[in-house]
Structures are given as C-alpha cells and as structure tokens.
Phi, psi and omega in degrees: 000318181300314183291329177294316179298317179299318180298312180298316182296319179295319178298318178299310183297323178293318178298318179294321178299317178297314179297321180295317179295319180298312183292323178296317177298320179295323179296318176298320179296323179299312180293320179298317181295328179287321181279324182229082185304329182255021182294157186262351183291141182256167181303316183296336177287323176291323176298321177297320177298315179298319181298320179299315179297318180296324178298317180294312183291332182293348181282357170301124196291326188224166176300322182296330181288353180264006189298323180288324176297322179297319179295315178298322179300319178300312181295322179295321179299314180294318180295317179297315181298318178300315180294316183294316179299314178299318180294320180293319178297316177298318180293322181296327180265358182290150177291342178265008182300137179290157176297140184263131178232114182255012184287155178273168178296147185288326182280131179296318180295321179296322178296320179295313179297319179295324179297315180289327174296319179295320177300319179295319179293319177297321177298322178294323180293306183283343177290352177305333181295343181293333182292306176297330179295314180291316181299323184293335181281354183283341180215139180286158353278123188289316189299310182299317181292324179296315182298313180296315181297316182290321178299315178296316182300309184288330176295314180293318179300315182298314183293314187280307185295313185288324179296316179291319182294314183293313182293322178294317179291323178297320185283326189236352179061219183292344181275003179296131181276154177298331170256102189299338179297329178290328176292327179285343178234073184295154178294325180248125179101171183287161176296142183265008177212150178302144181301324181296322179292314178300316181298317180293321178297319178297317179299315181299310184289329179296312178295322178297319180292326174300316180295317180299312180301320181291314182298313183287341178281343186299324180296315178298321179297316182296321179295315180296319188277350172297328180271327188266335186272156174248109186293344181282348180246161185291161180301325185256014174290155181301325181298324181262329185293315184294311176299321180297317179299316183290311184294316181291324177295315179297320180297314180293324176296322177297313180299316179296319180296315180294322179296320180287322184284323185233081184279069180248086186290305181296320181294321178298317178302317181296314181295315179298319179295319184288314185265350182245295188288322180298312176298317183291324186270327191240343185251304183299319179302320180291319179296315181293325177297312180296324180288324185277309186270344177048060177294152179303143182291352176263359185277157179294321182300315182300312184283333173296315178297318179298318180296317179298317179298317182295314182297314185279340170294315176298317179296322179295315179297314180294321178295318178296318180294313183292322179292319178293321177300315180296321179297318179294318179296320180289339180299338179283351185264358187214167172247160178305139181059042179294157178265006179235138177276131179272125180288000000 
C-alpha cells in the first residue's frame, strides 16, 4: 500500500510538473506573439527556455528552502486572479466582445464524457491540498499543521480558481480557452485587454508556475535521493551534490521533453485528476480509516466510507476513460512538438 501511494503521488507530481512547464512556455509564447506577430519562435522553444530555468531553480536542496518562494507564490496567485477577473469583466462589456454561447454539447454521450472529464479536472484543482497534507505528516505536530495548511490552501484555491473560471466563462462562454490569456488576445481582432495588463498577468503566472513546478517536484526528488544521497555527509558535499545535480537535471529535462512533445494541457489535468487525485483524496483515506480504526461493519461510519469509496472508484474509472478518450480524440489535432496547446 505504501509503495502504491508513493507511485501515485510521484505520478501526480510529474504530471503537474509537465503541465506547469507547458503552461509557462505558452505564456511566454503569448507575450512573444503580441510583441512580434510574425516571429519565428515555436512553442517547444519557449518550453526549452522554461526547462532551463527550472533546472537551475530545482537545485534548491530541500522543500524547506522553498518557503519564501511559496509565500511569493501566494501573492502572485492573488495578483494574477485580480488582473484576470478585471480583464475578463472589461472584455465582457467591450464592444469587441465575442458572442457568448453557454449551450451544452448536442450529443448526450458527449455531455456525459465531458462531465466526468470536468470532475477529474476539478479533483486535480482541489487535490492540491494533498501536498501540504502529506508534507505536514513528515514532522510533528502533524495535525495542527495539516489543518492550517489545508485551510489556507482551500481558501486560496476558492478565491483564485473560481474567480478566474466564473469571470472567464461569463465573458467568453464555451469559447473560453483553458489559458484565459489566449481568450483575451484572440487571433482575429483586437486585444480585449490592455497590453500592460496582459504583460503583468503573464509575469505573475510565469513566476507562479515556476514555484508550482518546484514544489511538486520535491516529492520525486526526495524519492530519488533516498537511494543516491549519503545522509552522513553534508547537502553540499561532492558526494551528494553531483548526484543531486544529475538526477534533478534529468528529471526536469524529462518533464520539459514531455511538455514539448505532447502539449495537452486540459487533457493532462483530466488524466492526473482521474488516476491520481481522486484515489488519493477520496478512496485511500476511507480505506485506510477502515483498516486502521476497524469500525464495526454495522456502523454508519463503515458504510459511509464504503459508499464514498464505491462512488469515487466509479468516478475515477469514468474520469480516466473520458479523459483518455478526449486525449485520443485531440491527438488528431496536432503533430509532435506542435506550436499550439490542445485544450
């Protein structure tokens, strides 16, 4: 069970790292396209630039050394959300605003698959809380730190994610892009937000994505370095520094390569949510509770946990199937190392 949890957690962190690098590269491409409409640089080249920066930043030795980056990340999230919400409201009332279509897909099966894909993406968004929860258990007192971390995490998620999602959907309807900045800068027609606002938002989200990539990579780093590091020697000794430099560089290169080769931002979120966050957040906690505390099989708690496991196991399977289906369908829309991100 322990190794299964580690595997799932590592897969989640790797998926998030790939998504962060991909989105950061796309943000750079957005600003480049605005400044140089006929420029020759492609998406994978911006992803390579982001990967180089991530390789350098990844050499920070421990999770604790990222505490100041985490604080800055919080402020950047709030600043980015404020800018995006303001820009979307302005775009919605603009005379150049695109027509809004809030209708659902015509096919019933397509609506069902889209619903389960959306559930998986929402699980990935709110599943972010699993990281501080797991990290907090590494050192006592676990309970107090988990409560504080989760309250802060879900408060920020609610304010930032929902404000951007609601305002973006209101302004652009079904045509809203997974990266709302692309909706604010349509390919046809004038920009729907001032360049200064778009530029500042890109800087905020770019720095935020660097922080996300670093935080989520720490679990993979710790797993790798348990085998390669010598705890009897210092963090910056040659014995530990050289393996850490090589392993972290290779890991970031892998994430960058996958982001450039398969630019599926929304699809990656759906798959990670279905096979990663749903089991970790909704299935394993109930299973471990029943195994550890052994409530009577006639008790409400026991059957509530069983019911939650059954419902979310089904949701996970359907989410994994629908997300994989969407990924396969979207595969027809691009070539390897495409210069466009597939939603």
